[in-house]
Amino acid sequence: MIALNATHDPARRSWLASANTPGADFPIQNLPLGMFSLQSEADAAAPRPAVAIGDQVVDLRALDAAGLFSGDAARAVRAVAPSDLGLNAMMALGNQPASALRARLSELLREGGDSGLRERAGTLLHSQADVRMHLPCRIGDYTDFLTSYPHTERHGRFKGLADPVTPVFHSLPVAYHGRASSIRVSGTPVRRPNGQWKAADGSIQFGAVEAMDLELELAALVGAGTRLAEPVPLDQAGEHIFGYVLLNDWSAKSVQWWEQMLGPFLGKSFMSSISPWVVTAEALAPFAMRAPARRPEAPPLLPYLHSAQDRERGGLDIALEAWLSTAAMRETGSGPVRLAATHLSNLTWTFGQMLTHHCSNGCDLHPGDLMGSGTVSGERDDERACLTEIASAGKEPLHLPNGEERRWLQDGDEVTLRARAGGEGRVAIGFGPCAGRILPALPYPLPKA
Ligand code: CA
């Protein structure tokens, strides 16, 4: 468990006014890490490590060159080589050097702290409007879990299953191995895939997939890796979680339902989006909460998935939302519509349990590996965190305020995910947006260039 320290002090404020705005995603208590380049630079310009505060981006390598870091804070920043495309080498060091970096940045950015950065803010800070964000790390492996009972139960009912939630759901955190190569950073357009599915008349079709969906998820990024053949005790799982990002597990549902004899394949792998800023496990320490209660029909947890610490502090007080903006809404100047407002406590399993179960057979995890929570749906209608649930698998269309209907996402639709950790007596911290707009499918086959 990560102890609270001066960086979490709710009274701490930054000399940067935008960091103190109520409702800001990036107050001084957050300090999420990412990789940026400047809009004014060439597309191919190498990304470098940064921290977000208020509406600004702090260039960590420039601060180091200005002599503002020493010790473990410097070690964390210097671990990322100029040729590196992500934070992996910093993450591989585990959470301690990143914690030293966080402490130093908090000191440089706080009101009444070290003035070394404030004096040179003009060259060491950039407006977020002027930067291009990249994937925060190279993601070698991606695993997506299925941990929301209401999500699983609704999908089971749509499929007409007599027992919509199979017993294994209660015994272990179910998952499949996802595709890492097609993960992209927020803002990257999402090309509607071509695929194969079984139509309502029983015929087998191939073409542009109509049944496009979003899935609102939170995902953990692995920091210090684990060793092949060596399991990780539940109370040590947190030592391997560097931080969290938002994940939109874009899904071609008709393809997934037809192909899924051995788990999801092309119905998921065309692309997934993540938010660019890694909210560290340390930043989320004030928001630890009880793990959700076990359902009455669930058997007792096996010892390897149970610990008093995980029960008491394994949950996270994080609210998540999904928003939709259609092309017609943008043309008429109307703002996005909220599709879902849910909470991480709707998940049956904690991230610690997911990681421990993942390694329980000896599978090794590496710095930068991504573990998705699964769709964070709750029991309430407004907590349905994908369109499949909202529109009852296409049977009951969603009616939008401007008169449009949605059974599935259409070309031009833009989905934005958001999340905030909050609560009484704490300064809320946000994740920044995870957005993507659907582009029409490409013709199949592609015409010769
Ligand atoms: Ca998913």
XYZ file of C-alpha atoms in Angstrom, residues 19 24 111 117 127 157 264 266 314 320 340 379 409 439 449:
15
model
C -3.915 24.076 -11.632
C -9.400 20.874 -13.168
C 3.054 27.858 -3.896
C 11.042 26.286 -12.118
C 0.496 25.079 -23.144
C -29.422 -12.258 -21.583
C -12.582 -12.270 -29.130
C -11.037 -9.440 -35.108
C -8.129 -2.688 -3.071
C -16.191 7.264 -15.200
C -22.973 6.628 -19.295
C -26.910 -2.078 -12.368
C -22.058 4.000 -33.592
C -14.286 7.119 -39.992
C -2.729 2.759 -55.734
